[in-house]
Coordinates of C-alpha atoms in Angstrom, one line a residue:
Chain A
M1 CA 36.9 -28.4 -5.5
S2 CA 35.6 -30.7 -3.2
K3 CA 34.5 -34.2 -3.4
L4 CA 30.8 -35.1 -3.0
V5 CA 29.3 -38.3 -1.3
I6 CA 25.7 -38.6 -2.0
V7 CA 23.5 -41.1 -0.7
G8 CA 20.0 -41.8 -1.9
T9 CA 17.5 -44.5 -3.8
V10 CA 18.7 -46.1 -7.4
A11 CA 15.5 -47.0 -8.0
F12 CA 12.6 -48.0 -11.2
D13 CA 10.5 -45.6 -11.5
A14 CA 7.0 -46.1 -13.7
I15 CA 5.6 -42.8 -14.4
E16 CA 2.3 -41.7 -15.8
T17 CA 1.3 -38.4 -16.6
P18 CA -1.5 -36.7 -19.5
F19 CA 1.3 -36.8 -21.4
G20 CA 2.0 -40.4 -21.4
K21 CA 3.5 -43.3 -19.2
T22 CA 6.5 -45.5 -19.1
D23 CA 7.6 -48.8 -18.0
K24 CA 10.3 -49.3 -15.6
I25 CA 12.9 -46.6 -16.2
L26 CA 15.8 -45.7 -14.1
G27 CA 14.8 -43.3 -11.5
G28 CA 16.0 -42.6 -7.6
A29 CA 17.2 -39.7 -5.5
A30 CA 20.9 -40.4 -6.1
T31 CA 20.5 -40.8 -9.7
F32 CA 18.8 -37.6 -10.3
I33 CA 21.3 -35.8 -7.4
G34 CA 24.3 -37.8 -9.2
L35 CA 23.6 -37.0 -12.5
A36 CA 22.9 -33.4 -11.6
A37 CA 26.4 -33.1 -10.2
S38 CA 27.9 -34.8 -12.9
Y39 CA 27.8 -31.8 -15.1
F40 CA 30.1 -30.0 -12.6
N41 CA 33.2 -32.7 -13.6
I42 CA 33.8 -33.2 -10.0
D43 CA 34.6 -36.3 -7.7
A44 CA 31.4 -37.8 -7.0
A45 CA 30.6 -41.3 -5.3
A46 CA 26.9 -42.2 -5.0
V47 CA 26.1 -44.9 -1.8
S48 CA 23.1 -46.8 -2.8
V49 CA 21.7 -50.7 -3.0
V50 CA 20.0 -52.1 -6.0
G51 CA 19.2 -55.6 -6.5
G52 CA 20.1 -58.7 -9.2
D53 CA 17.1 -57.0 -11.6
F54 CA 18.7 -53.7 -11.7
P55 CA 20.5 -53.6 -15.6
Q56 CA 24.3 -53.2 -15.7
E57 CA 23.5 -50.5 -18.8
Y58 CA 22.1 -48.1 -15.7
L59 CA 25.3 -48.7 -13.4
D60 CA 27.5 -48.0 -16.4
L61 CA 25.8 -44.6 -17.3
L62 CA 26.1 -43.3 -13.8
A63 CA 29.8 -45.0 -14.5
N64 CA 30.5 -43.2 -17.9
K65 CA 29.3 -39.8 -15.7
N66 CA 32.4 -40.4 -13.6
I67 CA 30.0 -41.1 -10.7
D68 CA 32.0 -43.6 -8.5
I69 CA 29.3 -46.8 -8.0
S70 CA 31.3 -48.8 -5.7
G71 CA 29.6 -47.7 -3.0
I72 CA 26.3 -48.9 -5.0
E73 CA 25.8 -52.5 -3.2
I74 CA 24.3 -54.9 -5.5
V75 CA 22.0 -57.7 -3.8
K76 CA 22.0 -60.5 -6.3
D77 CA 18.8 -62.4 -4.7
G78 CA 17.0 -59.1 -4.3
K79 CA 14.8 -56.7 -6.0
T80 CA 15.5 -52.8 -6.9
F81 CA 13.5 -50.4 -5.3
F82 CA 10.3 -49.4 -7.4
W83 CA 7.9 -46.8 -7.4
K84 CA 4.7 -46.0 -9.4
G85 CA 3.1 -42.8 -9.6
R86 CA 0.3 -41.0 -11.8
Y87 CA 0.4 -37.3 -11.9
H88 CA -2.6 -35.3 -12.1
N89 CA -3.2 -33.0 -14.7
D90 CA -2.1 -29.6 -12.9
M91 CA 1.1 -31.9 -12.8
N92 CA 1.5 -30.4 -9.3
S93 CA 0.2 -33.3 -7.4
R94 CA 0.2 -36.9 -7.4
D95 CA -1.3 -40.4 -6.8
T96 CA 1.6 -43.1 -5.4
L97 CA 0.2 -46.4 -7.1
I98 CA 2.8 -48.6 -6.0
T99 CA 6.0 -48.5 -3.5
E100 CA 8.0 -51.8 -3.3
L101 CA 11.2 -51.0 -1.0
N102 CA 12.6 -54.6 -1.7
T103 CA 16.5 -54.2 -1.0
L104 CA 16.3 -50.5 0.5
A105 CA 14.1 -52.1 3.4
D106 CA 17.4 -53.6 4.5
F107 CA 20.0 -50.9 3.1
S108 CA 22.9 -50.3 5.5
P109 CA 24.6 -47.7 3.5
V110 CA 28.4 -48.3 2.9
V111 CA 30.8 -45.0 2.0
P112 CA 34.0 -45.8 -0.3
G113 CA 37.1 -45.5 1.4
D114 CA 38.3 -42.6 -1.1
Y115 CA 35.0 -40.6 0.0
K116 CA 35.3 -41.0 3.8
D117 CA 37.0 -37.8 4.2
A118 CA 34.1 -35.8 1.4
E119 CA 33.8 -32.5 2.1
V120 CA 30.3 -31.9 0.7
V121 CA 28.0 -34.7 1.9
M122 CA 24.4 -34.8 0.1
L123 CA 22.0 -36.7 2.2
G124 CA 19.1 -37.5 -0.6
N125 CA 15.6 -38.6 0.8
L126 CA 15.8 -41.6 2.7
H127 CA 15.1 -42.6 6.4
P128 CA 16.8 -40.7 8.5
L129 CA 18.7 -43.5 10.1
V130 CA 20.5 -44.1 6.9
Q131 CA 21.2 -40.7 6.6
A132 CA 22.5 -40.6 10.1
S133 CA 24.8 -43.6 9.2
V134 CA 26.5 -42.2 6.3
L135 CA 27.3 -38.9 8.5
D136 CA 28.8 -41.2 11.2
Q137 CA 31.2 -42.9 8.4
I138 CA 32.6 -39.4 7.3
T139 CA 35.8 -39.5 9.5
N140 CA 36.5 -35.4 8.7
K141 CA 34.7 -32.6 9.5
P142 CA 32.6 -31.8 6.5
K143 CA 32.4 -28.3 4.8
M144 CA 29.3 -28.8 3.9
V145 CA 26.4 -31.2 4.7
I146 CA 23.1 -30.9 2.7
L147 CA 20.1 -32.8 3.8
D148 CA 16.8 -33.4 1.8
T149 CA 13.5 -35.1 3.3
M150 CA 9.7 -34.9 3.1
N151 CA 6.9 -35.5 4.9
F152 CA 6.7 -39.2 5.3
W153 CA 9.4 -39.3 7.6
M154 CA 8.1 -36.4 9.6
D155 CA 5.1 -38.6 10.2
C156 CA 6.8 -41.6 11.1
A157 CA 10.2 -41.2 12.3
L158 CA 10.4 -37.8 13.4
D159 CA 12.5 -38.0 16.3
D160 CA 15.0 -39.8 14.2
L161 CA 14.4 -36.9 11.3
L162 CA 15.3 -34.3 14.1
N163 CA 18.3 -36.0 15.0
V164 CA 20.2 -35.9 11.8
I165 CA 18.5 -32.3 11.1
K166 CA 21.2 -31.6 13.9
R167 CA 23.8 -32.2 12.3
V168 CA 23.4 -30.6 8.9
D169 CA 24.4 -27.2 7.1
V170 CA 21.8 -27.4 4.9
I171 CA 18.4 -28.3 4.8
T172 CA 16.2 -28.4 1.6
I173 CA 12.4 -29.2 1.5
N174 CA 9.2 -28.1 -0.2
D175 CA 6.8 -25.7 1.8
E176 CA 4.2 -27.3 2.7
E177 CA 6.7 -29.6 4.7
A178 CA 8.4 -26.8 5.9
R179 CA 5.1 -25.6 7.3
Q180 CA 4.4 -29.2 8.9
L181 CA 7.8 -29.9 10.5
T182 CA 7.5 -25.8 12.1
G183 CA 3.9 -25.3 12.6
E184 CA 4.3 -21.7 11.1
Y185 CA 2.8 -20.8 8.0
S186 CA 5.1 -17.8 7.1
L187 CA 8.1 -19.3 5.2
L188 CA 10.1 -16.8 6.5
V189 CA 8.8 -17.7 9.9
A190 CA 9.4 -21.2 9.7
A191 CA 12.9 -21.0 8.1
E192 CA 14.0 -18.9 11.1
K193 CA 12.5 -21.9 13.1
I194 CA 14.5 -24.3 11.3
Q195 CA 17.4 -22.5 11.8
T196 CA 17.3 -23.1 15.4
M197 CA 16.9 -26.9 14.9
G198 CA 20.7 -27.3 13.1
P199 CA 20.7 -26.3 9.9
K200 CA 22.3 -22.7 8.9
Y201 CA 20.8 -22.8 5.5
V202 CA 17.1 -23.6 4.7
V203 CA 16.4 -24.0 0.9
I204 CA 12.4 -23.9 0.7
K205 CA 11.5 -25.4 -2.9
K206 CA 8.0 -24.3 -4.4
G207 CA 8.1 -26.1 -7.1
E208 CA 7.0 -23.8 -10.3
H209 CA 6.8 -20.9 -8.1
G210 CA 10.7 -21.6 -7.5
A211 CA 13.0 -21.9 -4.9
L212 CA 13.8 -19.7 -1.6
L213 CA 17.5 -19.6 0.2
F214 CA 17.0 -18.0 3.8
H215 CA 20.3 -17.8 6.1
K216 CA 20.1 -15.4 9.2
D217 CA 18.3 -12.1 8.0
Q218 CA 19.1 -12.7 4.4
A219 CA 16.9 -14.1 1.9
F220 CA 17.4 -15.2 -1.6
Y221 CA 14.4 -16.3 -4.0
A222 CA 15.2 -17.9 -7.4
P223 CA 11.8 -18.5 -9.7
A224 CA 11.3 -21.3 -11.4
L225 CA 11.8 -20.8 -15.3
P226 CA 8.1 -20.3 -17.0
L227 CA 7.9 -23.2 -19.3
K228 CA 5.8 -23.9 -22.1
E229 CA 5.0 -27.5 -20.8
V230 CA 6.2 -29.7 -17.9
F231 CA 6.4 -32.9 -19.3
D232 CA 7.1 -35.0 -16.0
P233 CA 8.1 -33.6 -12.4
T234 CA 9.7 -36.8 -11.2
G235 CA 13.2 -35.9 -10.1
A236 CA 12.9 -31.9 -10.1
G237 CA 13.7 -31.7 -6.1
D238 CA 16.2 -33.9 -6.4
T239 CA 18.1 -32.4 -9.8
F240 CA 17.9 -28.9 -7.7
A241 CA 19.9 -30.6 -4.8
G242 CA 22.3 -32.5 -7.2
G243 CA 23.0 -29.0 -8.6
F244 CA 23.5 -27.1 -5.7
A245 CA 25.5 -29.5 -4.1
G246 CA 27.7 -30.0 -7.3
Y247 CA 28.2 -26.7 -7.9
L248 CA 29.5 -25.9 -4.4
A249 CA 31.6 -28.8 -4.5
K250 CA 33.1 -27.8 -7.7
T251 CA 33.4 -23.8 -6.7
N252 CA 34.6 -24.8 -3.2
D253 CA 33.2 -21.9 -1.8
F254 CA 30.6 -21.9 0.8
S255 CA 29.7 -18.2 1.5
F256 CA 25.4 -16.6 1.0
E257 CA 26.8 -15.4 -2.6
N258 CA 28.0 -18.3 -3.7
M259 CA 25.1 -20.5 -2.3
K260 CA 22.6 -18.2 -4.5
Q261 CA 24.3 -19.2 -7.6
A262 CA 24.3 -22.7 -6.5
V263 CA 20.5 -22.3 -6.1
I264 CA 20.4 -20.5 -9.5
Y265 CA 22.4 -23.7 -11.1
G266 CA 20.0 -26.0 -9.2
S267 CA 17.0 -24.8 -10.7
T268 CA 18.8 -24.1 -14.0
L269 CA 19.6 -28.2 -14.0
A270 CA 16.0 -28.7 -12.7
S271 CA 14.3 -26.7 -15.1
F272 CA 15.6 -29.3 -18.1
C273 CA 14.5 -32.1 -15.8
V274 CA 11.0 -31.7 -16.1
E275 CA 11.0 -31.7 -19.7
K276 CA 11.3 -35.4 -20.4
F277 CA 10.6 -38.6 -18.8
G278 CA 12.7 -39.6 -16.0
T279 CA 16.7 -39.0 -16.5
E280 CA 16.4 -38.1 -20.1
R281 CA 17.1 -34.4 -20.5
T282 CA 19.7 -34.4 -17.3
Q283 CA 21.7 -36.9 -18.9
N284 CA 22.3 -35.6 -21.7
L285 CA 23.3 -31.4 -21.3
S286 CA 25.3 -29.8 -23.2
N287 CA 27.4 -27.0 -21.7
K288 CA 25.7 -24.2 -24.5
E289 CA 22.0 -25.2 -23.3
V290 CA 23.0 -24.6 -19.6
Y291 CA 24.8 -21.2 -20.6
E292 CA 21.8 -20.4 -22.5
R293 CA 19.5 -21.3 -19.9
L294 CA 21.6 -19.3 -17.4
L295 CA 21.2 -16.3 -19.6
Q296 CA 17.1 -16.5 -19.4
F297 CA 17.5 -17.1 -15.6
K298 CA 19.5 -13.9 -15.7
Q299 CA 17.3 -12.2 -17.7
L300 CA 14.0 -13.2 -16.0
T301 CA 15.5 -11.6 -12.9
Q302 CA 17.6 -9.0 -13.3
F303 CA 16.9 -5.2 -12.9
E304 CA 18.6 -1.7 -12.8
I305 CA 16.3 0.0 -10.2
E306 CA 15.8 3.5 -10.1
I307 CA 14.4 6.2 -7.3
A308 CA 11.8 7.3 -7.9
Chain B
M1 CA 5.7 12.9 -16.6
S2 CA 2.2 11.8 -17.5
K3 CA -1.2 12.4 -16.5
L4 CA -2.8 9.6 -15.2
V5 CA -6.5 8.4 -14.7
I6 CA -7.8 5.6 -12.8
V7 CA -11.4 4.2 -13.2
G8 CA -12.7 1.7 -10.2
T9 CA -15.0 1.7 -6.8
V10 CA -14.1 3.7 -4.2
A11 CA -16.2 1.6 -2.0
F12 CA -16.4 0.3 2.3
D13 CA -15.0 -2.6 3.0
A14 CA -15.8 -4.7 5.9
I15 CA -12.8 -7.6 6.5
E16 CA -12.4 -10.3 8.8
T17 CA -8.9 -12.2 9.1
P18 CA -7.7 -14.6 11.7
F19 CA -6.0 -11.6 13.4
G20 CA -9.2 -9.6 13.9
K21 CA -11.7 -7.6 12.0
T22 CA -12.9 -4.2 11.0
D23 CA -16.3 -2.2 10.7
K24 CA -16.9 -0.3 7.5
I25 CA -13.4 0.8 6.2
L26 CA -12.3 2.8 3.2
G27 CA -11.5 0.3 0.4
G28 CA -12.3 0.2 -3.4
A29 CA -9.9 -0.2 -6.5
A30 CA -9.6 3.1 -7.2
T31 CA -8.4 4.0 -3.9
F32 CA -5.8 1.4 -3.3
I33 CA -4.6 2.3 -7.2
G34 CA -4.9 6.0 -6.9
L35 CA -3.1 5.8 -3.2
A36 CA -0.2 3.9 -4.5
A37 CA 0.0 5.7 -7.3
S38 CA 0.2 9.1 -5.6
Y39 CA 3.2 7.9 -3.7
F40 CA 4.9 9.0 -6.7
N41 CA 4.0 12.5 -6.7
I42 CA 2.0 12.6 -10.4
D43 CA -1.1 14.4 -11.8
A44 CA -3.5 11.6 -11.2
A45 CA -7.5 11.6 -11.4
A46 CA -9.8 8.9 -9.9
V47 CA -13.2 8.2 -11.7
S48 CA -16.1 6.4 -9.4
V49 CA -19.1 6.9 -7.7
V50 CA -20.0 7.1 -3.8
G51 CA -23.3 7.5 -1.9
G52 CA -24.4 10.3 0.3
D53 CA -22.9 8.0 3.2
F54 CA -19.2 8.5 2.2
P55 CA -17.5 10.8 4.6
Q56 CA -15.8 13.8 3.8
E57 CA -12.6 12.8 5.6
Y58 CA -12.3 9.8 2.9
L59 CA -13.0 12.0 0.1
D60 CA -10.4 15.1 2.0
L61 CA -7.4 11.9 2.0
L62 CA -7.8 11.3 -1.3
A63 CA -7.7 15.2 -2.5
N64 CA -4.7 15.6 0.2
K65 CA -2.9 13.0 -1.5
N66 CA -2.9 15.2 -4.4
I67 CA -5.4 12.8 -6.5
D68 CA -7.8 14.9 -8.6
I69 CA -11.6 14.0 -7.2
S70 CA -13.6 16.0 -9.4
G71 CA -14.7 12.2 -11.2
I72 CA -15.8 10.6 -8.3
E73 CA -19.7 11.3 -8.3
I74 CA -21.3 11.6 -4.8
V75 CA -25.4 10.4 -5.3
K76 CA -26.9 11.9 -2.1
D77 CA -29.5 9.8 -2.2
G78 CA -27.3 6.5 -2.8
K79 CA -25.5 4.0 -0.8
T80 CA -21.7 3.7 -1.4
F81 CA -20.7 0.3 -3.0
F82 CA -20.0 -2.4 0.1
W83 CA -17.8 -5.6 0.2
K84 CA -17.9 -7.6 3.3
G85 CA -15.3 -10.6 2.9
R86 CA -13.7 -13.3 5.6
Y87 CA -10.3 -14.6 4.9
H88 CA -9.4 -18.0 6.1
N89 CA -6.5 -19.4 8.0
D90 CA -4.0 -19.7 4.8
M91 CA -4.8 -15.9 4.2
N92 CA -4.9 -17.0 0.3
S93 CA -8.5 -17.9 -0.4
R94 CA -11.9 -15.9 1.4
D95 CA -15.4 -16.0 1.0
T96 CA -17.3 -12.8 0.0
L97 CA -20.2 -12.2 2.8
I98 CA -21.8 -9.3 1.7
T99 CA -21.6 -7.6 -1.8
E100 CA -23.9 -4.5 -2.3
L101 CA -23.9 -2.8 -5.5
N102 CA -25.6 0.5 -4.4
T103 CA -24.6 3.3 -6.4
L104 CA -21.8 1.3 -8.8
A105 CA -24.9 -0.3 -10.2
D106 CA -25.9 2.4 -12.1
F107 CA -22.6 4.0 -12.6
S108 CA -21.6 6.2 -16.0
P109 CA -18.2 7.6 -15.3
V110 CA -17.1 10.7 -16.6
V111 CA -13.6 11.8 -17.1
P112 CA -12.7 14.9 -15.7
G113 CA -11.9 17.5 -18.5
D114 CA -8.4 17.8 -17.6
Y115 CA -7.9 14.3 -17.7
K116 CA -9.6 13.6 -21.1
D117 CA -6.1 13.5 -22.7
A118 CA -4.1 11.5 -19.6
E119 CA -1.5 9.5 -21.2
V120 CA -1.9 6.7 -19.0
V121 CA -5.2 5.0 -18.4
M122 CA -5.6 2.6 -15.4
L123 CA -9.1 0.5 -15.8
G124 CA -9.4 -1.0 -12.2
N125 CA -11.7 -4.1 -11.4
L126 CA -15.3 -2.9 -13.1
H127 CA -18.1 -4.4 -15.6
P128 CA -16.1 -4.0 -19.0
L129 CA -18.7 -1.7 -20.3
V130 CA -17.6 0.8 -17.6
Q131 CA -14.0 0.6 -18.6
A132 CA -14.7 0.8 -22.0
S133 CA -16.6 3.7 -21.4
V134 CA -13.8 5.8 -19.9
L135 CA -11.8 4.7 -23.0
D136 CA -14.2 6.2 -25.0
Q137 CA -13.7 9.7 -23.5
I138 CA -10.1 9.8 -23.9
T139 CA -9.5 12.4 -26.8
N140 CA -5.9 11.3 -28.0
K141 CA -4.2 8.1 -28.2
P142 CA -3.2 7.1 -24.8
K143 CA 0.6 6.2 -24.2
M144 CA -0.4 3.4 -22.2
V145 CA -3.5 1.7 -21.2
I146 CA -3.5 -0.9 -18.2
L147 CA -6.4 -3.3 -17.3
D148 CA -6.9 -4.8 -14.3
T149 CA -10.0 -7.5 -14.2
M150 CA -10.9 -10.9 -12.8
N151 CA -12.9 -14.1 -13.0
F152 CA -16.5 -12.5 -12.5
W153 CA -16.4 -10.7 -15.5
M154 CA -15.3 -14.1 -17.4
D155 CA -18.2 -15.7 -16.1
C156 CA -20.4 -13.3 -16.5
A157 CA -20.1 -10.6 -19.4
L158 CA -17.2 -12.4 -21.1
D159 CA -18.0 -10.9 -24.8
D160 CA -17.7 -7.2 -22.7
L161 CA -14.5 -8.3 -21.7
L162 CA -12.8 -9.4 -24.3
N163 CA -14.1 -6.3 -26.4
V164 CA -12.3 -4.0 -23.8
I165 CA -9.4 -6.1 -23.6
K166 CA -8.7 -5.8 -27.2
R167 CA -8.4 -2.0 -26.6
V168 CA -5.4 -2.0 -23.7
D169 CA -2.0 -2.4 -23.6
V170 CA -1.1 -4.1 -20.8
I171 CA -3.8 -6.7 -18.8
T172 CA -2.9 -7.7 -15.3
I173 CA -4.6 -10.6 -14.1
N174 CA -3.7 -13.5 -11.8
D175 CA -2.8 -16.8 -12.6
E176 CA -6.0 -18.9 -11.9
E177 CA -7.7 -15.9 -14.0
A178 CA -4.8 -16.0 -17.2
R179 CA -5.7 -20.3 -17.2
Q180 CA -9.3 -19.5 -16.9
L181 CA -9.1 -16.7 -19.9
T182 CA -7.1 -19.1 -22.3
G183 CA -7.9 -22.4 -21.2
E184 CA -4.1 -22.9 -20.7
Y185 CA -2.4 -24.3 -18.0
S186 CA 0.8 -23.1 -18.3
L187 CA 1.2 -19.8 -17.8
L188 CA 4.1 -18.9 -20.6
V189 CA 1.2 -20.3 -23.2
A190 CA -1.5 -18.1 -21.5
A191 CA 0.4 -15.2 -21.8
E192 CA 1.1 -15.8 -24.9
K193 CA -2.5 -16.6 -26.3
I194 CA -3.5 -13.3 -24.1
Q195 CA -1.1 -11.3 -26.1
T196 CA -3.1 -12.5 -29.4
M197 CA -6.2 -10.6 -27.9
G198 CA -5.3 -7.6 -27.8
P199 CA -2.4 -6.5 -24.9
K200 CA 1.1 -6.6 -26.2
Y201 CA 2.0 -6.9 -22.3
V202 CA 0.8 -9.6 -19.8
V203 CA 1.0 -9.5 -15.9
I204 CA 0.2 -12.3 -14.0
K205 CA -0.2 -11.9 -10.5
K206 CA 0.6 -15.0 -8.1
G207 CA -0.2 -13.1 -4.8
E208 CA 2.8 -14.8 -2.3
H209 CA 4.2 -16.3 -5.4
G210 CA 5.4 -13.0 -6.8
A211 CA 4.3 -11.7 -10.5
L212 CA 5.3 -12.3 -14.0
L213 CA 5.6 -10.2 -16.9
F214 CA 5.3 -11.2 -20.3
H215 CA 5.9 -9.1 -23.5
K216 CA 6.7 -11.3 -26.9
D217 CA 9.8 -13.8 -26.1
Q218 CA 10.9 -11.6 -23.0
A219 CA 9.9 -12.7 -19.5
F220 CA 10.5 -10.8 -16.1
Y221 CA 9.7 -12.2 -12.6
A222 CA 9.4 -10.3 -9.3
P223 CA 8.8 -12.5 -6.3
A224 CA 6.5 -11.0 -3.6
L225 CA 9.0 -10.3 -0.5
P226 CA 8.8 -13.2 2.0
L227 CA 6.7 -11.6 5.4
K228 CA 6.8 -12.8 8.4
E229 CA 2.8 -12.1 8.7
V230 CA 0.0 -11.1 6.4
F231 CA -2.1 -9.2 8.0
D232 CA -4.9 -8.3 5.1
P233 CA -4.0 -9.0 1.5
T234 CA -7.1 -7.1 0.8
G235 CA -6.2 -4.1 -1.8
A236 CA -2.7 -5.8 -2.5
G237 CA -3.7 -6.4 -6.5
D238 CA -5.0 -3.2 -6.7
T239 CA -1.9 -1.6 -4.8
F240 CA 0.6 -2.9 -7.4
A241 CA -1.5 -2.0 -10.3
G242 CA -1.1 1.5 -8.7
G243 CA 2.9 1.4 -8.0
F244 CA 3.0 -0.1 -11.7
A245 CA 0.9 2.6 -13.1
G246 CA 2.1 5.8 -11.3
Y247 CA 5.9 4.5 -12.0
L248 CA 5.1 4.6 -15.8
A249 CA 3.3 7.7 -15.3
K250 CA 6.3 9.2 -13.4
T251 CA 9.1 8.3 -15.9
N252 CA 7.6 8.7 -19.1
D253 CA 9.4 5.7 -20.3
F254 CA 7.3 2.3 -21.7
S255 CA 9.8 0.4 -22.5
F256 CA 10.3 -3.2 -21.1
E257 CA 13.1 -2.5 -19.1
N258 CA 11.2 0.4 -17.2
M259 CA 8.4 -2.2 -16.9
K260 CA 10.6 -4.5 -14.8
Q261 CA 11.2 -1.5 -12.6
A262 CA 7.2 -0.8 -12.3
V263 CA 6.7 -4.4 -11.5
I264 CA 9.6 -4.1 -8.7
Y265 CA 8.0 -0.8 -7.3
G266 CA 4.2 -2.3 -7.5
S267 CA 5.3 -5.6 -5.7
T268 CA 6.9 -3.1 -3.1
L269 CA 3.8 -0.9 -2.4
A270 CA 1.9 -4.0 -2.6
S271 CA 4.1 -5.5 0.2
F272 CA 3.1 -2.7 2.7
C273 CA -0.4 -2.6 2.2
V274 CA -1.1 -6.6 3.6
E275 CA 1.3 -5.2 6.7
K276 CA -2.5 -3.3 8.1
F277 CA -6.2 -3.5 7.4
G278 CA -7.6 -1.7 4.4
T279 CA -5.5 1.6 3.3
E280 CA -3.9 2.1 6.8
R281 CA -0.1 1.4 5.7
T282 CA -0.4 2.3 2.3
Q283 CA -1.5 6.0 3.3
N284 CA 1.5 6.7 5.8
L285 CA 4.5 5.5 3.3
S286 CA 8.1 7.2 3.8
N287 CA 10.1 7.3 1.0
K288 CA 13.0 5.9 3.7
E289 CA 11.0 2.8 3.9
V290 CA 9.9 2.2 0.1
Y291 CA 14.2 2.7 -0.7
E292 CA 14.7 0.4 2.0
R293 CA 12.5 -2.1 0.8
L294 CA 13.6 -1.6 -2.8
L295 CA 17.3 -2.7 -1.3
Q296 CA 15.5 -6.1 0.0
F297 CA 13.9 -6.7 -3.5
K298 CA 17.5 -6.3 -4.6
Q299 CA 18.9 -8.4 -2.5
L300 CA 16.3 -11.2 -2.4
T301 CA 16.5 -11.4 -6.6
Q302 CA 20.1 -10.3 -7.6
F303 CA 23.3 -12.5 -8.5
E304 CA 26.2 -12.9 -10.2
I305 CA 26.5 -16.1 -12.1
E306 CA 29.8 -17.4 -12.9
I307 CA 30.2 -20.5 -15.3
A308 CA 31.4 -23.7 -13.9

């Protein structure tokens, strides 16, 4: 088993979908990643910042999932990062209504002492300089560094982003972002180009169309499970990343074959995430229901081919 | 082995893509379906109509692939159906520039005597009344009737379409059309609704995102192979359908497990179709290259899961 350190936001989200709306609820990349990774009962720590307005019960929730929260700084006289968004009817696109950076604006991450030798590092979506600062604090060479990012940083901090991308093993990115980063429409060509920028592995997330893993001339495709209803997509990408990183940390096996399994676990956990608002579904998962959904993935994708 | 009868257009296409353009070349649903199905060396017949302007070499091409062309009516003083289209830069959307129905406007299909007892019937995209007329001519109950259609018929001949849909076993349709036909956004729910309309099996084509097969509570997902370049998507859906129908006819096994294989074969043949203009790639396929691509599909999708 490897230790996993996660950096990312711990935040308030307010969400509107065609199915309903929430007040401020628990959100943030590190939250979703941490909850997904905690499914594997590994040693994990979250590095983040919140304000004095952040409820103790949310911190307790993370701690009770065996997530080390000593790296979550509490700025007593500050406010917690807040995002409010509204999903369109297709649930694939959304408008950001409010973004209040608050304490995140001056966030200077501090990795807890016990996690400076973490073997797996998950850099959740944040300013690339913050992601780089976490890497600078890792004393041993990690077995695997995974970076998630988004188009926002390509638009306004591209050089910093390219610098941190050089230092990671895996990048997770969505299809449009992969195209933006490389100027290539074909995801296969885009993934090849990204591999020349640093990451040996490229995971391209396609939302309802699943996820692709690329490495050299190998490719692996995991569909998204067809669902009757997508209730709230918020955090699905982070939950995918948390399942992916958590499975690798748990199994301590970084082969391509095992990364395929990590992609399937990530997709499985993400398929739960979208069924309810926020973290509600992901924080209450039994082994049995995860196992049943893994079997569904198997039935959905596995076949025997006979040569006709 | 089952006999396969195919109805659909045999046509001229003129295609513009960001990579180049063609004059009038061989096209049409029955052409692509027939060429894909001919890969399996089965007894197949095409039912269609062309004008006196249709080159003998195109008819010879089909006949040399062991496709019975006695059901392709030649209207000596008529002109062949012609479609001209231009693909956008993303290759996923296109504008129709010209549609000349010509002899297709008065097409009354006649199934050759030898094929009135065909076990597999592939109704390519055409007016639903023409599709129904072919079914009326089949004397025995076929083992499998497969229908392909498009949004155009939902817009302008919905009642006729619903009537023929009642009579088929499998429908192949794209994702937007499945949503239009049912008013449901979730493809899972849409597929359930379509199964109450007649077809026991629903194949939803998602272009670059692959294809889904639904039957009762079972689902199967075949990705599209990630390609470096999509040169010309024309005929990919028909090629998929032809591979699907041809494989079922060849194996004479209509179980869900075998239909999974049929979906993989359809996807494999379609992945070749898009690599060159028109039928160029599909009409020259070796067993070896198809086999290699089937292996690629296997590597792309197959995994062993260990319970973490």
